[in-house]
PDB file of C-alpha atoms and ligand atoms in Angstrom:
ATOM      1  CA  UNK A  86     116.787 109.773 108.700  1.00  0.00           C
ATOM      2  CA  UNK A  87     118.749 110.240 105.466  1.00  0.00           C
ATOM      3  CA  UNK A  88     121.926 110.909 107.463  1.00  0.00           C
ATOM      4  CA  UNK A  89     121.320 107.748 109.511  1.00  0.00           C
ATOM      5  CA  UNK A  90     121.036 105.581 106.402  1.00  0.00           C
ATOM      6  CA  UNK A  91     124.011 107.248 104.733  1.00  0.00           C
ATOM      7  CA  UNK A  92     125.964 106.736 107.956  1.00  0.00           C
ATOM      8  CA  UNK A  93     125.567 103.001 107.349  1.00  0.00           C
ATOM      9  CA  UNK A  94     127.312 103.475 104.006  1.00  0.00           C
ATOM     10  CA  UNK A  95     124.081 103.099 102.005  1.00  0.00           C
ATOM     11  CA  UNK A  96     122.550 105.415  99.426  1.00  0.00           C
ATOM     12  CA  UNK A  97     119.364 107.245 100.390  1.00  0.00           C
ATOM     13  CA  UNK A  98     117.199 109.788  98.573  1.00  0.00           C
ATOM     14  CA  UNK A  99     113.994 111.410  99.838  1.00  0.00           C
ATOM     15  CA  UNK A 100     111.245 113.421  98.134  1.00  0.00           C
ATOM     16  CA  UNK A 101     108.369 115.370  99.602  1.00  0.00           C
ATOM     17  CA  UNK A 102     104.944 113.994  98.684  1.00  0.00           C
ATOM     18  CA  UNK A 103     101.464 114.718  99.991  1.00  0.00           C
ATOM     19  CA  UNK A 104      99.670 111.461  99.210  1.00  0.00           C
ATOM     20  CA  UNK A 105      96.346 113.292  98.957  1.00  0.00           C
ATOM     21  CA  UNK A 106      97.661 115.537  96.132  1.00  0.00           C
ATOM     22  CA  UNK A 107      96.856 112.944  93.490  1.00  0.00           C
ATOM     23  CA  UNK A 108      97.674 115.220  90.553  1.00  0.00           C
ATOM     24  CA  UNK A 109     101.320 115.387  91.639  1.00  0.00           C
ATOM     25  CA  UNK A 110     101.881 111.622  91.370  1.00  0.00           C
ATOM     26  CA  UNK A 111     103.123 111.557  87.749  1.00  0.00           C
ATOM     27  CA  UNK A 112     105.762 114.213  88.524  1.00  0.00           C
ATOM     28  CA  UNK A 113     106.734 112.281  91.661  1.00  0.00           C
ATOM     29  CA  UNK A 114     107.137 109.113  89.595  1.00  0.00           C
ATOM     30  CA  UNK A 115     109.349 111.036  87.143  1.00  0.00           C
ATOM     31  CA  UNK A 116     111.540 112.228  90.047  1.00  0.00           C
ATOM     32  CA  UNK A 117     111.800 108.659  91.359  1.00  0.00           C
ATOM     33  CA  UNK A 118     112.731 107.379  87.906  1.00  0.00           C
ATOM     34  CA  UNK A 119     115.460 110.030  87.564  1.00  0.00           C
ATOM     35  CA  UNK A 120     116.845 109.252  91.040  1.00  0.00           C
ATOM     36  CA  UNK A 121     116.905 105.515  90.338  1.00  0.00           C
ATOM     37  CA  UNK A 122     118.915 106.168  87.211  1.00  0.00           C
ATOM     38  CA  UNK A 123     121.273 108.673  88.816  1.00  0.00           C
ATOM     39  CA  UNK A 124     121.995 106.864  92.099  1.00  0.00           C
ATOM     40  CA  UNK A 125     121.417 103.188  91.371  1.00  0.00           C
ATOM     41  CA  UNK A 126     121.838 102.926  87.595  1.00  0.00           C
ATOM     42  CA  UNK A 127     118.514 101.118  87.185  1.00  0.00           C
ATOM     43  CA  UNK A 128     114.963 101.969  86.118  1.00  0.00           C
ATOM     44  CA  UNK A 129     112.999 100.048  88.750  1.00  0.00           C
ATOM     45  CA  UNK A 130     112.723  99.786  92.544  1.00  0.00           C
ATOM     46  CA  UNK A 131     111.931  96.704  94.637  1.00  0.00           C
ATOM     47  CA  UNK A 132     109.580  97.629  97.498  1.00  0.00           C
ATOM     48  CA  UNK A 133     106.613  99.961  97.805  1.00  0.00           C
ATOM     49  CA  UNK A 134     105.475 100.538 101.405  1.00  0.00           C
ATOM     50  CA  UNK A 135     102.225 102.544 101.623  1.00  0.00           C
ATOM     51  CA  UNK A 136     102.472 103.858 105.177  1.00  0.00           C
ATOM     52  CA  UNK A 137     101.129 107.446 105.246  1.00  0.00           C
ATOM     53  CA  UNK A 138      98.089 107.900 107.421  1.00  0.00           C
ATOM     54  CA  UNK A 139      96.367 110.018 109.996  1.00  0.00           C
ATOM     55  CA  UNK A 140      93.731 109.471 112.610  1.00  0.00           C
ATOM     56  CA  UNK A 141      90.050 110.379 112.106  1.00  0.00           C
ATOM     57  CA  UNK A 142      87.874 109.220 114.943  1.00  0.00           C
ATOM     58  CA  UNK A 143      84.116 109.723 115.214  1.00  0.00           C
ATOM     59  CA  UNK A 144      81.016 107.636 115.873  1.00  0.00           C
ATOM     60  CA  UNK A 145      79.037 106.832 112.730  1.00  0.00           C
ATOM     61  CA  UNK A 146      76.205 109.086 113.890  1.00  0.00           C
ATOM     62  CA  UNK A 147      78.531 112.088 114.124  1.00  0.00           C
ATOM     63  CA  UNK A 148      80.964 111.525 111.230  1.00  0.00           C
ATOM     64  CA  UNK A 149      81.008 114.545 108.935  1.00  0.00           C
ATOM     65  CA  UNK A 150      81.289 114.327 105.167  1.00  0.00           C
ATOM     66  CA  UNK A 151      84.585 116.218 105.394  1.00  0.00           C
ATOM     67  CA  UNK A 152      86.014 113.656 107.862  1.00  0.00           C
ATOM     68  CA  UNK A 153      84.933 110.798 105.622  1.00  0.00           C
ATOM     69  CA  UNK A 154      86.439 112.417 102.517  1.00  0.00           C
ATOM     70  CA  UNK A 155      89.682 113.098 104.348  1.00  0.00           C
ATOM     71  CA  UNK A 156      90.113 109.565 105.674  1.00  0.00           C
ATOM     72  CA  UNK A 157      89.212 108.169 102.236  1.00  0.00           C
ATOM     73  CA  UNK A 158      91.820 110.382 100.567  1.00  0.00           C
ATOM     74  CA  UNK A 159      94.736 109.523 102.826  1.00  0.00           C
ATOM     75  CA  UNK A 160      93.998 105.878 103.584  1.00  0.00           C
ATOM     76  CA  UNK A 161      92.513 104.574 100.363  1.00  0.00           C
ATOM     77  CA  UNK A 162      92.496 106.845  97.305  1.00  0.00           C
ATOM     78  CA  UNK A 163      96.109 107.941  97.870  1.00  0.00           C
ATOM     79  CA  UNK A 164      97.644 104.446  98.201  1.00  0.00           C
ATOM     80  CA  UNK A 165      95.456 103.145  95.357  1.00  0.00           C
ATOM     81  CA  UNK A 166      96.415 105.845  92.840  1.00  0.00           C
ATOM     82  CA  UNK A 167     100.039 106.094  93.975  1.00  0.00           C
ATOM     83  CA  UNK A 168     100.462 102.347  93.581  1.00  0.00           C
ATOM     84  CA  UNK A 169      98.834 102.523  90.148  1.00  0.00           C
ATOM     85  CA  UNK A 170     101.200 105.345  89.119  1.00  0.00           C
ATOM     86  CA  UNK A 171     104.307 103.534  90.341  1.00  0.00           C
ATOM     87  CA  UNK A 172     103.486 100.074  88.926  1.00  0.00           C
ATOM     88  CA  UNK A 173     105.669 100.562  85.804  1.00  0.00           C
ATOM     89  CA  UNK A 174     108.640 101.347  88.071  1.00  0.00           C
ATOM     90  CA  UNK A 175     108.141  98.373  90.375  1.00  0.00           C
ATOM     91  CA  UNK A 176     110.521  95.526  89.585  1.00  0.00           C
ATOM     92  CA  UNK A 177     109.187  92.084  88.710  1.00  0.00           C
ATOM     93  CA  UNK A 178     109.675  89.952  91.831  1.00  0.00           C
ATOM     94  CA  UNK A 179     109.246  93.034  94.044  1.00  0.00           C
ATOM     95  CA  UNK A 180     106.812  93.736  96.885  1.00  0.00           C
ATOM     96  CA  UNK A 181     103.975  96.037  97.837  1.00  0.00           C
ATOM     97  CA  UNK A 182     103.190  96.335 101.526  1.00  0.00           C
ATOM     98  CA  UNK A 183     100.115  98.288 102.591  1.00  0.00           C
ATOM     99  CA  UNK A 184      99.319  99.347 106.142  1.00  0.00           C
ATOM    100  CA  UNK A 185      96.003  98.341 107.676  1.00  0.00           C
ATOM    101  CA  UNK A 186      95.084  98.181 111.365  1.00  0.00           C
ATOM    102  CA  UNK A 187      94.022  95.742 114.065  1.00  0.00           C
ATOM    103  CA  UNK A 188      90.755  97.698 114.036  1.00  0.00           C
ATOM    104  CA  UNK A 189      89.561  95.820 110.938  1.00  0.00           C
ATOM    105  CA  UNK A 190      89.391  92.642 113.086  1.00  0.00           C
ATOM    106  CA  UNK A 191      88.110  94.057 116.369  1.00  0.00           C
ATOM    107  CA  UNK A 192      86.067  97.172 117.066  1.00  0.00           C
ATOM    108  CA  UNK A 193      86.742 100.238 119.138  1.00  0.00           C
ATOM    109  CA  UNK A 194      84.483 103.183 119.865  1.00  0.00           C
ATOM    110  CA  UNK A 195      84.750 105.994 117.268  1.00  0.00           C
ATOM    111  CA  UNK A 196      86.965 104.047 114.836  1.00  0.00           C
ATOM    112  CA  UNK A 197      84.367 103.367 112.113  1.00  0.00           C
ATOM    113  CA  UNK A 198      85.511 105.873 109.445  1.00  0.00           C
ATOM    114  CA  UNK A 199      89.191 104.998 109.836  1.00  0.00           C
ATOM    115  CA  UNK A 200      88.762 101.236 110.182  1.00  0.00           C
ATOM    116  CA  UNK A 201      86.355 101.021 107.236  1.00  0.00           C
ATOM    117  CA  UNK A 202      88.954 102.625 104.939  1.00  0.00           C
ATOM    118  CA  UNK A 203      91.612 100.231 106.201  1.00  0.00           C
ATOM    119  CA  UNK A 204      89.206  97.394 105.451  1.00  0.00           C
ATOM    120  CA  UNK A 205      89.087  98.692 101.880  1.00  0.00           C
ATOM    121  CA  UNK A 206      92.900  98.655 101.828  1.00  0.00           C
ATOM    122  CA  UNK A 207      92.828  94.958 102.754  1.00  0.00           C
ATOM    123  CA  UNK A 208      90.456  94.149  99.875  1.00  0.00           C
ATOM    124  CA  UNK A 209      92.591  96.244  97.504  1.00  0.00           C
ATOM    125  CA  UNK A 210      95.625  94.268  98.726  1.00  0.00           C
ATOM    126  CA  UNK A 211      94.075  90.942  97.712  1.00  0.00           C
ATOM    127  CA  UNK A 212      93.022  92.181  94.283  1.00  0.00           C
ATOM    128  CA  UNK A 213      96.422  93.707  93.631  1.00  0.00           C
ATOM    129  CA  UNK A 214      98.126  90.470  94.721  1.00  0.00           C
ATOM    130  CA  UNK A 215      96.040  88.598  92.164  1.00  0.00           C
ATOM    131  CA  UNK A 216      96.834  91.081  89.375  1.00  0.00           C
ATOM    132  CA  UNK A 217     100.569  91.249  90.114  1.00  0.00           C
ATOM    133  CA  UNK A 218     101.086  87.530  90.705  1.00  0.00           C
ATOM    134  CA  UNK A 219     102.182  86.931  87.103  1.00  0.00           C
ATOM    135  CA  UNK A 220     104.981  89.464  87.694  1.00  0.00           C
ATOM    136  CA  UNK A 221     105.966  87.618  90.939  1.00  0.00           C
ATOM    137  CA  UNK A 222     105.200  90.756  92.943  1.00  0.00           C
ATOM    138  CA  UNK A 223     103.957  89.860  96.424  1.00  0.00           C
ATOM    139  CA  UNK A 224     101.332  92.196  97.902  1.00  0.00           C
ATOM    140  CA  UNK A 225     100.360  92.126 101.567  1.00  0.00           C
ATOM    141  CA  UNK A 226      98.848  94.286 104.293  1.00  0.00           C
ATOM    142  CA  UNK A 227     100.415  94.595 107.717  1.00  0.00           C
ATOM    143  CA  UNK A 228      97.866  95.371 110.428  1.00  0.00           C
ATOM    144  CA  UNK A 229      99.526  96.966 113.469  1.00  0.00           C
ATOM    145  CA  UNK A 230      97.788  97.006 116.813  1.00  0.00           C
ATOM    146  CA  UNK A 231      98.099 100.088 119.025  1.00  0.00           C
ATOM    147  CA  UNK A 232     101.622 101.453 118.591  1.00  0.00           C
ATOM    148  CA  UNK A 233     103.370 104.264 120.455  1.00  0.00           C
ATOM    149  CA  UNK A 234     103.796 106.869 117.697  1.00  0.00           C
ATOM    150  CA  UNK A 235     102.536 110.409 117.019  1.00  0.00           C
ATOM    151  CA  UNK A 236      99.301 108.860 115.721  1.00  0.00           C
ATOM    152  CA  UNK A 237      96.129 110.430 117.123  1.00  0.00           C
ATOM    153  CA  UNK A 238      98.092 113.099 118.965  1.00  0.00           C
ATOM    154  CA  UNK A 239     100.468 110.567 120.522  1.00  0.00           C
ATOM    155  CA  UNK A 240      98.080 109.200 123.161  1.00  0.00           C
ATOM    156  CA  UNK A 241      99.291 105.616 122.615  1.00  0.00           C
ATOM    157  CA  UNK A 242     102.762 106.793 123.585  1.00  0.00           C
ATOM    158  CA  UNK A 243     101.928 109.412 126.198  1.00  0.00           C
ATOM    159  CA  UNK A 244      98.668 108.527 127.958  1.00  0.00           C
ATOM    160  CA  UNK A 245      99.462 105.938 130.607  1.00  0.00           C
ATOM    161  CA  UNK A 246      95.802 105.146 131.335  1.00  0.00           C
ATOM    162  CA  UNK A 247      95.119 104.394 127.656  1.00  0.00           C
ATOM    163  CA  UNK A 248      98.302 102.325 127.424  1.00  0.00           C
ATOM    164  CA  UNK A 249      97.400 100.298 130.521  1.00  0.00           C
ATOM    165  CA  UNK A 250      93.895  99.607 129.225  1.00  0.00           C
ATOM    166  CA  UNK A 251      95.202  98.312 125.902  1.00  0.00           C
ATOM    167  CA  UNK A 252      98.010  96.347 127.569  1.00  0.00           C
ATOM    168  CA  UNK A 253      95.423  94.530 129.673  1.00  0.00           C
ATOM    169  CA  UNK A 254      93.805  93.026 126.556  1.00  0.00           C
ATOM    170  CA  UNK A 255      97.072  92.215 124.768  1.00  0.00           C
ATOM    171  CA  UNK A 256      98.749  88.825 125.119  1.00  0.00           C
ATOM    172  CA  UNK A 257     102.236  90.352 125.247  1.00  0.00           C
ATOM    173  CA  UNK A 258     101.053  92.752 127.956  1.00  0.00           C
ATOM    174  CA  UNK A 259     102.059  96.086 126.443  1.00  0.00           C
ATOM    175  CA  UNK A 260     101.394  98.538 123.620  1.00  0.00           C
ATOM    176  CA  UNK A 261     103.612  98.097 120.558  1.00  0.00           C
ATOM    177  CA  UNK A 262     106.718 100.175 119.924  1.00  0.00           C
ATOM    178  CA  UNK A 263     107.601 101.498 116.449  1.00  0.00           C
ATOM    179  CA  UNK A 264     110.518  99.033 116.387  1.00  0.00           C
ATOM    180  CA  UNK A 265     108.068  96.119 116.760  1.00  0.00           C
ATOM    181  CA  UNK A 266     106.340  97.213 113.559  1.00  0.00           C
ATOM    182  CA  UNK A 267     109.597  98.080 111.808  1.00  0.00           C
ATOM    183  CA  UNK A 268     110.928  94.568 112.401  1.00  0.00           C
ATOM    184  CA  UNK A 269     107.718  92.995 111.083  1.00  0.00           C
ATOM    185  CA  UNK A 270     107.835  95.210 107.986  1.00  0.00           C
ATOM    186  CA  UNK A 271     111.470  94.315 107.365  1.00  0.00           C
ATOM    187  CA  UNK A 272     110.649  90.613 107.707  1.00  0.00           C
ATOM    188  CA  UNK A 273     107.864  90.898 105.131  1.00  0.00           C
ATOM    189  CA  UNK A 274     110.202  92.615 102.667  1.00  0.00           C
ATOM    190  CA  UNK A 275     113.233  90.411 103.161  1.00  0.00           C
ATOM    191  CA  UNK A 276     114.473  87.812 100.686  1.00  0.00           C
ATOM    192  CA  UNK A 277     112.697  84.514 101.204  1.00  0.00           C
ATOM    193  CA  UNK A 278     109.234  85.793 102.187  1.00  0.00           C
ATOM    194  CA  UNK A 279     108.035  86.463  98.634  1.00  0.00           C
ATOM    195  CA  UNK A 280     105.770  83.407  98.685  1.00  0.00           C
ATOM    196  CA  UNK A 281     103.498  85.206 101.181  1.00  0.00           C
ATOM    197  CA  UNK A 282     101.006  87.206  99.130  1.00  0.00           C
ATOM    198  CA  UNK A 283      97.458  88.521  99.381  1.00  0.00           C
ATOM    199  CA  UNK A 284      97.593  88.300 103.167  1.00  0.00           C
ATOM    200  CA  UNK A 285      96.675  90.481 106.119  1.00  0.00           C
ATOM    201  CA  UNK A 286      99.377  90.006 108.745  1.00  0.00           C
ATOM    202  CA  UNK A 287      98.535  91.413 112.158  1.00  0.00           C
ATOM    203  CA  UNK A 288     101.346  92.727 114.366  1.00  0.00           C
ATOM    204  CA  UNK A 289      99.569  93.579 117.597  1.00  0.00           C
ATOM    205  CA  UNK A 290     101.278  91.522 120.300  1.00  0.00           C
ATOM    206  CA  UNK A 291      98.139  89.384 120.362  1.00  0.00           C
ATOM    207  CA  UNK A 292      95.489  92.001 121.081  1.00  0.00           C
ATOM    208  CA  UNK A 293      91.986  90.734 121.861  1.00  0.00           C
ATOM    209  CA  UNK A 294      92.727  87.121 120.935  1.00  0.00           C
TER     210      UNK A 294
HETATM  211  N1  NAP B 600     100.061 103.994 115.710  1.00  0.00           N
HETATM  212  C1  NAP B 600      99.125 103.062 115.692  1.00  0.00           C
HETATM  213  O1  NAP B 600      98.605 102.633 116.731  1.00  0.00           O
HETATM  214  C2  NAP B 600      98.680 102.452 114.366  1.00  0.00           C
HETATM  215  C3  NAP B 600      97.942 101.272 114.416  1.00  0.00           C
HETATM  216  C4  NAP B 600      97.525 100.685 113.227  1.00  0.00           C
HETATM  217  C5  NAP B 600      97.850 101.266 112.035  1.00  0.00           C
HETATM  218  N2  NAP B 600      98.556 102.437 112.003  1.00  0.00           N
HETATM  219  C6  NAP B 600      98.869 103.001 110.687  1.00  0.00           C
HETATM  220  O2  NAP B 600     100.278 103.089 110.575  1.00  0.00           O
HETATM  221  C7  NAP B 600     100.610 104.097 109.617  1.00  0.00           C
HETATM  222  C8  NAP B 600     101.669 105.002 110.203  1.00  0.00           C
HETATM  223  O3  NAP B 600     101.102 105.667 111.330  1.00  0.00           O
HETATM  224  P1  NAP B 600     101.966 106.054 112.611  1.00  0.00           P
HETATM  225  O4  NAP B 600     101.435 105.318 113.767  1.00  0.00           O
HETATM  226  O5  NAP B 600     103.430 105.972 112.318  1.00  0.00           O
HETATM  227  O6  NAP B 600     101.477 107.560 112.793  1.00  0.00           O
HETATM  228  P2  NAP B 600     102.315 108.912 112.790  1.00  0.00           P
HETATM  229  O7  NAP B 600     103.439 108.825 113.757  1.00  0.00           O
HETATM  230  O8  NAP B 600     101.288 109.991 112.977  1.00  0.00           O
HETATM  231  O9  NAP B 600     102.921 108.959 111.335  1.00  0.00           O
HETATM  232  C9  NAP B 600     102.097 109.131 110.217  1.00  0.00           C
HETATM  233  C10 NAP B 600     102.980 109.447 109.033  1.00  0.00           C
HETATM  234  O10 NAP B 600     102.140 109.593 107.887  1.00  0.00           O
HETATM  235  C11 NAP B 600     102.506 110.789 107.239  1.00  0.00           C
HETATM  236  N3  NAP B 600     101.359 111.366 106.534  1.00  0.00           N
HETATM  237  C12 NAP B 600     100.114 111.616 107.001  1.00  0.00           C
HETATM  238  N4  NAP B 600      99.355 112.149 106.036  1.00  0.00           N
HETATM  239  C13 NAP B 600     100.144 112.225 104.922  1.00  0.00           C
HETATM  240  C14 NAP B 600      99.932 112.678 103.597  1.00  0.00           C
HETATM  241  N5  NAP B 600      98.750 113.157 103.189  1.00  0.00           N
HETATM  242  N6  NAP B 600     100.968 112.620 102.730  1.00  0.00           N
HETATM  243  C15 NAP B 600     102.166 112.136 103.109  1.00  0.00           C
HETATM  244  N7  NAP B 600     102.428 111.680 104.352  1.00  0.00           N
HETATM  245  C16 NAP B 600     101.413 111.738 105.246  1.00  0.00           C
HETATM  246  C17 NAP B 600     102.984 111.714 108.337  1.00  0.00           C
HETATM  247  O11 NAP B 600     103.796 112.702 107.768  1.00  0.00           O
HETATM  248  P3  NAP B 600     104.007 114.110 108.532  1.00  0.00           P
HETATM  249  O12 NAP B 600     104.748 113.798 109.776  1.00  0.00           O
HETATM  250  O13 NAP B 600     104.771 114.899 107.529  1.00  0.00           O
HETATM  251  O14 NAP B 600     102.637 114.613 108.800  1.00  0.00           O
HETATM  252  C18 NAP B 600     103.761 110.739 109.207  1.00  0.00           C
HETATM  253  O15 NAP B 600     105.066 110.557 108.706  1.00  0.00           O
HETATM  254  C19 NAP B 600      99.287 104.792 109.269  1.00  0.00           C
HETATM  255  O16 NAP B 600      98.802 104.286 108.034  1.00  0.00           O
HETATM  256  C20 NAP B 600      98.348 104.384 110.400  1.00  0.00           C
HETATM  257  O17 NAP B 600      97.007 104.388 110.006  1.00  0.00           O
HETATM  258  C21 NAP B 600      98.992 103.020 113.134  1.00  0.00           C
END
């Protein structure tokens, strides 16, 4: 990934971060600050994209406390505290983009623990948009529909029966590709879309309309 970006003649730096290791966030922020100074000669960055996530599927009746804690840590507590830690480094006029899911609008068997945390992310998004408005920082949540990634063991990419079933209830007639989401993310971070804030934008090819 870094080589790809550098191949385009751009500067890229990466750090390892487990977004459920909350105590490491201040040190991470210090590393980011040092890299901004060293490579870009500035003390702020423009866009924060809270993307990390993993699948945790179970019916309500069978959800364990450990599953609930884990999905809370990665999908809500991590983005909340990481955003809080990085706020002083985020440039006025910048953007925060959180990742939600189509599953906050429609339901699917076993998705309650995961979807409920993403619902919390959407509420957090609106509150943060309100708080950061005076700094002209736009805050939104993109809500992908089923997308062919490694998520959930890769079944949305590899299991043809699952893909067909989802395609049949999607206006565009297929499961999303990572590039479909990448393009939507880029559009929401590009110059000229900063007036959109506090919104949940679904990118699902029109699933279950
Ligand atoms: N695929 C879908 O259908 C779909 C639909 C709606 C929303 N989403 C959301 O989209 C986001 C990206 O998912 P994806 O589909 O791209 O899944 P993915 O292919 O499994 O990628 C998930 C990414 O999150 C990282 N990650 C997970 N836990 C982490 C942690 N504690 N700290 C740091 N990084 C962590 C993973 O890193 P490692 O590779 O190092 O583990 C991986 O890079 C997630 O928030 C997910 O909930 C996905």
